[in-house]
Short mmCIF file of C-alpha atoms in Angstrom, two decimals:
data_model
loop_
_atom_site.label_atom_id
_atom_site.label_comp_id
_atom_site.label_asym_id
_atom_site.label_seq_id
_atom_site.Cartn_x
_atom_site.Cartn_y
_atom_site.Cartn_z
CA UNK E 859 1.97 12.00 13.71
CA UNK E 860 2.78 12.93 10.19
CA UNK E 861 4.04 15.61 11.34
CA UNK E 862 5.92 14.99 14.42
CA UNK E 863 7.67 12.34 12.20
CA UNK E 864 8.35 15.66 10.38
CA UNK E 865 9.24 18.17 12.58
CA UNK E 866 12.17 15.36 14.34
CA UNK E 867 13.73 15.00 10.41
CA UNK E 868 13.76 18.35 10.07
CA UNK E 869 16.41 19.21 14.17
CA UNK E 870 18.00 15.39 14.41
CA UNK E 871 21.61 14.44 12.54
CA UNK E 872 23.01 17.37 11.92
CA UNK E 873 26.18 15.49 10.94
CA UNK E 874 24.12 14.05 8.37
CA UNK E 875 25.43 9.75 8.82
CA UNK E 876 24.29 8.11 6.36
CA UNK E 877 22.24 5.28 9.04
CA UNK E 878 20.60 7.84 10.68
CA UNK E 879 19.31 9.11 7.21
CA UNK E 880 18.69 6.14 6.04
CA UNK E 881 16.72 5.33 9.03
CA UNK E 882 13.99 9.16 8.56
CA UNK E 883 13.59 8.32 5.01
CA UNK E 884 11.87 5.04 6.91
CA UNK E 885 10.70 6.99 9.12
CA UNK E 886 8.55 9.22 6.84
CA UNK E 887 8.00 7.18 3.98
CA UNK E 888 6.91 4.77 6.27
CA UNK E 889 4.04 7.21 6.74
CA UNK E 890 3.02 8.26 3.27
CA UNK E 891 2.29 3.98 2.70
CA UNK E 892 0.02 3.30 5.61
CA UNK E 893 -1.25 7.08 4.50
CA UNK E 894 -2.26 5.04 1.06
CA UNK E 895 -3.20 1.35 2.66
CA UNK E 896 -5.69 2.80 6.53
CA UNK E 897 -6.62 6.44 5.01
CA UNK E 898 -9.89 7.49 3.65
CA UNK E 899 -12.39 10.62 2.58
CA UNK E 900 -14.62 11.60 4.40
CA UNK E 901 -17.46 14.00 4.56
CA UNK E 902 -14.81 16.10 7.33
CA UNK E 903 -12.28 15.08 5.99
CA UNK E 904 -10.18 14.11 2.77
CA UNK E 905 -7.29 12.81 4.16
CA UNK E 906 -8.91 10.77 6.83
CA UNK E 907 -6.37 8.20 9.30
CA UNK E 908 -9.86 4.98 10.14
CA UNK E 909 -7.27 3.56 12.23
CA UNK E 910 -5.82 3.74 15.52
CA UNK E 911 -1.74 3.73 15.30
CA UNK E 912 0.98 3.60 18.30
CA UNK E 913 4.85 4.55 17.46
CA UNK E 914 7.81 4.21 19.01
CA UNK E 915 10.19 6.20 17.91
CA UNK E 916 13.61 4.75 19.21
CA UNK E 917 16.44 7.83 19.39
CA UNK E 918 20.72 6.35 20.06
CA UNK E 919 22.19 8.71 22.87
CA UNK E 920 22.77 12.09 20.19
CA UNK E 921 19.47 12.29 19.56
CA UNK E 922 18.79 11.14 16.40
CA UNK E 923 16.50 8.57 15.50
CA UNK E 924 17.79 4.91 14.91
CA UNK E 925 14.79 2.68 14.67
CA UNK E 926 11.27 2.65 15.46
CA UNK E 927 7.79 -0.10 16.22
CA UNK E 928 4.27 0.94 14.67
CA UNK E 929 1.29 -0.93 16.44
CA UNK E 930 -2.14 -0.80 14.96
CA UNK E 931 -5.12 -1.12 15.64
CA UNK E 932 -9.54 -1.70 14.43
CA UNK E 933 -8.29 -1.27 10.55
CA UNK E 934 -12.56 0.15 9.87
CA UNK E 935 -12.50 -2.69 7.03
CA UNK E 936 -16.78 -1.32 7.33
CA UNK E 937 -15.08 0.54 4.85
CA UNK E 938 -14.06 -1.74 2.02
CA UNK E 939 -17.68 -3.00 0.93
CA UNK E 940 -19.81 0.68 1.84
CA UNK E 941 -19.56 3.90 2.91
CA UNK E 942 -21.53 6.84 3.89
CA UNK E 943 -21.92 9.68 0.12
CA UNK E 944 -19.59 11.87 0.66
CA UNK E 945 -17.20 9.11 1.49
CA UNK E 946 -14.59 7.58 0.39
CA UNK E 947 -12.85 4.07 0.42
CA UNK E 948 -9.33 3.18 1.22
CA UNK E 949 -7.40 5.49 -0.83
CA UNK E 950 -5.72 2.62 -1.68
CA UNK E 951 -8.40 0.76 -4.62
CA UNK E 952 -8.54 5.04 -6.58
CA UNK E 953 -4.73 4.70 -6.00
CA UNK E 954 -4.22 1.32 -8.02
CA UNK E 955 -7.20 2.73 -10.37
CA UNK E 956 -6.75 6.25 -12.01
CA UNK E 957 -3.44 5.93 -11.15
CA UNK E 958 -1.44 3.04 -12.05
CA UNK E 959 0.17 2.02 -15.33
CA UNK E 960 -2.06 0.39 -18.38
CA UNK E 961 -0.14 -2.82 -18.46
CA UNK E 962 -0.42 -3.41 -15.24
CA UNK E 963 -4.20 -2.40 -14.90
CA UNK E 964 -4.65 -5.09 -17.79
CA UNK E 965 -3.19 -7.95 -16.15
CA UNK E 966 -5.02 -7.44 -12.58
CA UNK E 967 -8.23 -7.06 -15.68
CA UNK E 968 -9.33 -3.93 -13.90
CA UNK E 969 -10.14 -0.48 -15.91
CA UNK E 970 -9.42 2.66 -14.84
CA UNK E 971 -12.40 3.34 -14.35
CA UNK E 972 -14.03 3.40 -9.92
CA UNK E 973 -16.87 3.45 -10.92
CA UNK E 974 -16.98 0.35 -13.06
CA UNK E 975 -17.16 -1.31 -9.13
CA UNK E 976 -19.63 -2.26 -7.12
CA UNK E 977 -17.35 -1.12 -3.00
CA UNK E 978 -15.76 1.80 -3.99
CA UNK E 979 -18.63 3.36 -6.72
CA UNK E 980 -20.00 5.77 -4.06
CA UNK E 981 -16.69 8.00 -3.72
CA UNK E 982 -15.20 6.85 -7.66
CA UNK E 983 -16.99 10.90 -8.79
CA UNK E 984 -16.02 12.75 -5.91
CA UNK E 985 -13.58 15.50 -5.44
CA UNK E 986 -10.90 14.76 -3.86
CA UNK E 987 -7.62 17.09 -2.48
CA UNK E 988 -6.03 13.52 -3.22
CA UNK E 989 -3.89 13.57 -6.57
CA UNK E 990 -4.74 9.58 -7.00
CA UNK E 991 -2.06 9.73 -9.70
CA UNK E 992 0.88 10.89 -8.40
CA UNK E 993 -0.15 9.29 -5.01
CA UNK E 994 -0.11 6.08 -6.83
CA UNK E 995 3.54 6.18 -8.53
CA UNK E 996 4.67 7.91 -4.59
CA UNK E 997 3.33 4.62 -2.50
CA UNK E 998 5.37 3.07 -5.06
CA UNK E 999 8.91 4.28 -4.07
CA UNK E 1000 8.42 4.63 -0.18
CA UNK E 1001 7.62 1.17 -0.93
CA UNK E 1002 10.58 0.39 -2.79
CA UNK E 1003 12.39 2.97 -0.13
CA UNK E 1004 11.69 0.83 2.94
CA UNK E 1005 13.05 -2.58 1.30
CA UNK E 1006 9.05 -3.89 -0.35
CA UNK E 1007 10.33 -6.64 -2.27
CA UNK E 1008 9.04 -5.77 -6.62
CA UNK E 1009 7.27 -9.47 -6.17
CA UNK E 1010 5.81 -8.04 -2.10
CA UNK E 1011 4.24 -4.53 -4.69
CA UNK E 1012 2.70 -6.64 -7.50
CA UNK E 1013 1.37 -9.18 -4.98
CA UNK E 1014 -0.24 -6.22 -2.75
CA UNK E 1015 -1.30 -5.12 -5.98
CA UNK E 1016 -3.12 -8.45 -6.72
CA UNK E 1017 -4.55 -8.32 -3.45
CA UNK E 1018 -7.30 -5.05 -4.05
CA UNK E 1019 -7.35 -6.50 -8.03
CA UNK E 1020 -9.07 -9.31 -5.41
CA UNK E 1021 -11.33 -7.14 -3.26
CA UNK E 1022 -12.47 -4.44 -5.98
CA UNK E 1023 -13.60 -7.77 -8.08
CA UNK E 1024 -15.41 -9.24 -5.46
CA UNK E 1025 -17.88 -6.94 -4.79
CA UNK E 1026 -18.31 -7.01 -8.29
CA UNK E 1027 -19.70 -10.70 -7.91
CA UNK E 1028 -23.58 -11.35 -8.10
CA UNK E 1029 -25.69 -13.89 -6.80
CA UNK E 1030 -28.67 -16.03 -7.78
CA UNK E 1031 -31.26 -18.20 -7.22
CA UNK E 1032 -32.70 -21.07 -9.26
CA UNK E 1033 -35.22 -22.97 -7.13
CA UNK E 1034 -33.22 -24.22 -3.89
CA UNK E 1035 -29.27 -23.61 -5.37
CA UNK E 1036 -27.52 -19.95 -5.31
CA UNK E 1037 -26.01 -19.55 -7.73
CA UNK E 1038 -22.70 -16.51 -9.50
CA UNK E 1039 -24.83 -15.76 -12.27
CA UNK E 1040 -21.20 -13.86 -13.19
CA UNK E 1041 -18.83 -16.76 -13.45
CA UNK E 1042 -15.69 -15.01 -15.67
CA UNK E 1043 -15.26 -13.35 -11.94
CA UNK E 1044 -14.61 -15.61 -9.78
CA UNK E 1045 -11.91 -17.31 -12.98
CA UNK E 1046 -10.27 -13.82 -12.74
CA UNK E 1047 -9.77 -13.88 -9.45
CA UNK E 1048 -8.83 -17.57 -9.41
CA UNK E 1049 -6.45 -16.51 -11.14
CA UNK E 1050 -5.37 -12.83 -9.44
CA UNK E 1051 -4.96 -15.53 -5.51
CA UNK E 1052 -2.96 -18.10 -7.42
CA UNK E 1053 -5.87 -21.23 -6.61
CA UNK E 1054 -8.53 -23.23 -8.67
CA UNK E 1055 -11.90 -21.19 -9.96
CA UNK E 1056 -13.77 -24.27 -8.82
CA UNK E 1057 -12.76 -23.62 -5.02
CA UNK E 1058 -12.90 -19.51 -4.96
CA UNK E 1059 -16.95 -20.74 -6.26
CA UNK E 1060 -17.12 -23.81 -3.70
CA UNK E 1061 -15.10 -20.91 -0.81
CA UNK E 1062 -18.00 -18.01 -1.62
CA UNK E 1063 -21.62 -20.42 -2.16
CA UNK E 1064 -20.54 -23.19 0.89
CA UNK E 1065 -20.00 -23.26 4.17
CA UNK E 1066 -18.64 -26.42 6.42
CA UNK E 1067 -20.33 -27.00 9.15
CA UNK E 1068 -19.35 -29.64 11.30
CA UNK E 1069 -22.11 -32.50 13.30
CA UNK E 1070 -20.01 -33.58 16.00
CA UNK E 1071 -18.33 -35.95 14.19
CA UNK E 1072 -19.39 -35.00 10.65
CA UNK E 1073 -18.39 -32.61 8.37
CA UNK E 1074 -20.94 -31.13 6.09
CA UNK E 1075 -21.33 -29.03 3.37
CA UNK E 1076 -24.34 -26.74 3.93
CA UNK E 1077 -24.90 -24.08 0.81
CA UNK E 1078 -25.33 -20.77 1.02
CA UNK E 1079 -28.86 -18.75 0.12
CA UNK E 1080 -28.32 -15.27 -1.47
CA UNK E 1081 -28.11 -13.35 1.32
CA UNK E 1082 -25.46 -15.35 2.80
CA UNK E 1083 -23.39 -15.81 0.19
CA UNK E 1084 -23.60 -12.17 -0.63
CA UNK E 1085 -22.54 -11.72 3.44
CA UNK E 1086 -19.44 -14.20 2.83
CA UNK E 1087 -18.48 -12.28 0.08
CA UNK E 1088 -17.74 -9.12 2.34
CA UNK E 1089 -17.10 -10.65 5.32
CA UNK E 1090 -13.91 -12.63 2.60
CA UNK E 1091 -13.13 -8.89 1.08
CA UNK E 1092 -12.85 -7.34 3.77
CA UNK E 1093 -10.76 -9.52 5.97
CA UNK E 1094 -8.27 -9.80 3.27
CA UNK E 1095 -8.06 -5.83 3.61
CA UNK E 1096 -7.93 -6.07 6.94
CA UNK E 1097 -4.67 -9.20 6.70
CA UNK E 1098 -3.26 -7.23 3.47
CA UNK E 1099 -3.29 -3.77 6.14
CA UNK E 1100 -1.44 -6.33 9.58
CA UNK E 1101 0.85 -7.47 7.30
CA UNK E 1102 2.42 -4.26 5.59
CA UNK E 1103 2.74 -2.84 8.70
CA UNK E 1104 5.08 -5.85 10.41
CA UNK E 1105 6.90 -5.22 6.82
CA UNK E 1106 7.49 -1.59 7.36
CA UNK E 1107 7.86 -3.26 11.73
CA UNK E 1108 10.50 -6.06 10.13
CA UNK E 1109 12.70 -2.86 8.21
CA UNK E 1110 12.72 0.50 10.88
CA UNK E 1111 13.40 -1.67 13.97
CA UNK E 1112 16.10 -1.12 15.94
CA UNK E 1113 18.39 -4.21 15.98
CA UNK E 1114 21.41 -5.86 17.93
CA UNK E 1115 21.01 -2.53 19.52
CA UNK E 1116 23.66 -2.21 22.48
CA UNK E 1117 23.89 0.44 25.53
CA UNK E 1118 27.66 -0.32 26.83
CA UNK E 1119 28.44 -0.01 22.74
CA UNK E 1120 26.06 2.78 21.05
CA UNK E 1121 25.20 4.28 24.37
CA UNK E 1122 21.53 5.81 26.08
CA UNK E 1123 18.82 3.90 24.05
CA UNK E 1124 15.84 6.88 24.45
CA UNK E 1125 12.21 6.57 23.28
CA UNK E 1126 9.29 9.44 22.70
CA UNK E 1127 5.50 7.39 21.75
CA UNK E 1128 3.35 9.19 18.97
CA UNK E 1129 -0.91 8.04 19.98
CA UNK E 1130 -2.93 8.95 16.97
CA UNK E 1131 -6.10 7.59 17.47
CA UNK E 1132 -9.01 9.36 15.26
CA UNK E 1133 -12.29 10.13 17.60
CA UNK E 1134 -15.77 9.68 18.31
CA UNK E 1135 -17.94 8.67 14.42
CA UNK E 1136 -21.72 8.80 14.57
CA UNK E 1137 -22.87 7.48 11.41
CA UNK E 1138 -26.58 7.23 9.67
CA UNK E 1139 -25.69 3.41 10.01
CA UNK E 1140 -23.41 1.99 13.37
CA UNK E 1141 -22.27 -1.29 13.09
CA UNK E 1142 -20.81 -3.17 16.16
CA UNK E 1143 -17.99 -2.46 14.92
CA UNK E 1144 -18.51 1.04 15.09
CA UNK E 1145 -19.44 0.27 19.05
CA UNK E 1146 -16.25 -0.38 19.74
CA UNK E 1147 -13.78 1.44 17.97
CA UNK E 1148 -15.94 4.57 19.37
CA UNK E 1149 -15.25 2.83 23.17
CA UNK E 1150 -11.72 1.93 22.08
CA UNK E 1151 -10.99 5.28 21.62
CA UNK E 1152 -12.98 7.05 23.85
CA UNK E 1153 -10.71 4.68 26.67
CA UNK E 1154 -7.53 5.04 25.33
CA UNK E 1155 -8.41 9.48 25.76
CA UNK E 1156 -9.38 8.79 28.85
CA UNK E 1157 -5.83 6.43 29.73
CA UNK E 1158 -4.26 9.26 27.66
CA UNK E 1159 -5.27 12.54 29.83
CA UNK E 1160 -5.03 10.80 33.11
#
């Protein structure tokens, strides 16, 4: 899809209309942002798309792009917490840690060392053709061009930092009681997500159970607490990714288009799926991804 958009951008708008150039630039920059948050290094490809995407590109009667819409599906969110040997998590984490300025990292309580964080440690020392330092700046510039506010970009960084800190939380059992060993990390997470430390701790150590009319808080075992922490991290990242796609759509969607005034509106649809994969450990999530991709492939062929 990236090369299709680059081709469309190269051959359209010969008259150099400013509005069309703005739309073309936003469409190209949107791909840069989506690659940062949805792509990762795998054993087959240093920049492998780990989500499915369908994109409509709208054209006016002159054949110039005037907007678009992105639909995403099945982000491989399990990659947030675990990767196979020789693979990395999503580019966004490494770009923040290796490309973020010192002042930003200090405000997020982060070190410029991916090996310090459990969720991204596996891929910390891997050689990758992606230059995380320069890509951090390119993605920040792309988000600015698309229309993300400075506050929104800062919030994105805080969410990435929160996930990295979540991975470093350690749980221990004291008799029948489950405790968080490194409570300082809880305070950091609470600061980043703007909530109270005791609320974060309760969310990580307890689950709410409804029994008839009664609602009780049941404490996790150490294993349950680890599972809950990982599920929390995956859910946060997936919601962040969907929010980013939604914000991009807000900026690139065609608004107030009238056929009578602007002429016929033509659409090109671009389907970008990622391939069938078999891992050493195949989760139900991977089964769903493979099944969906095979169905889409058959639909596409038909």
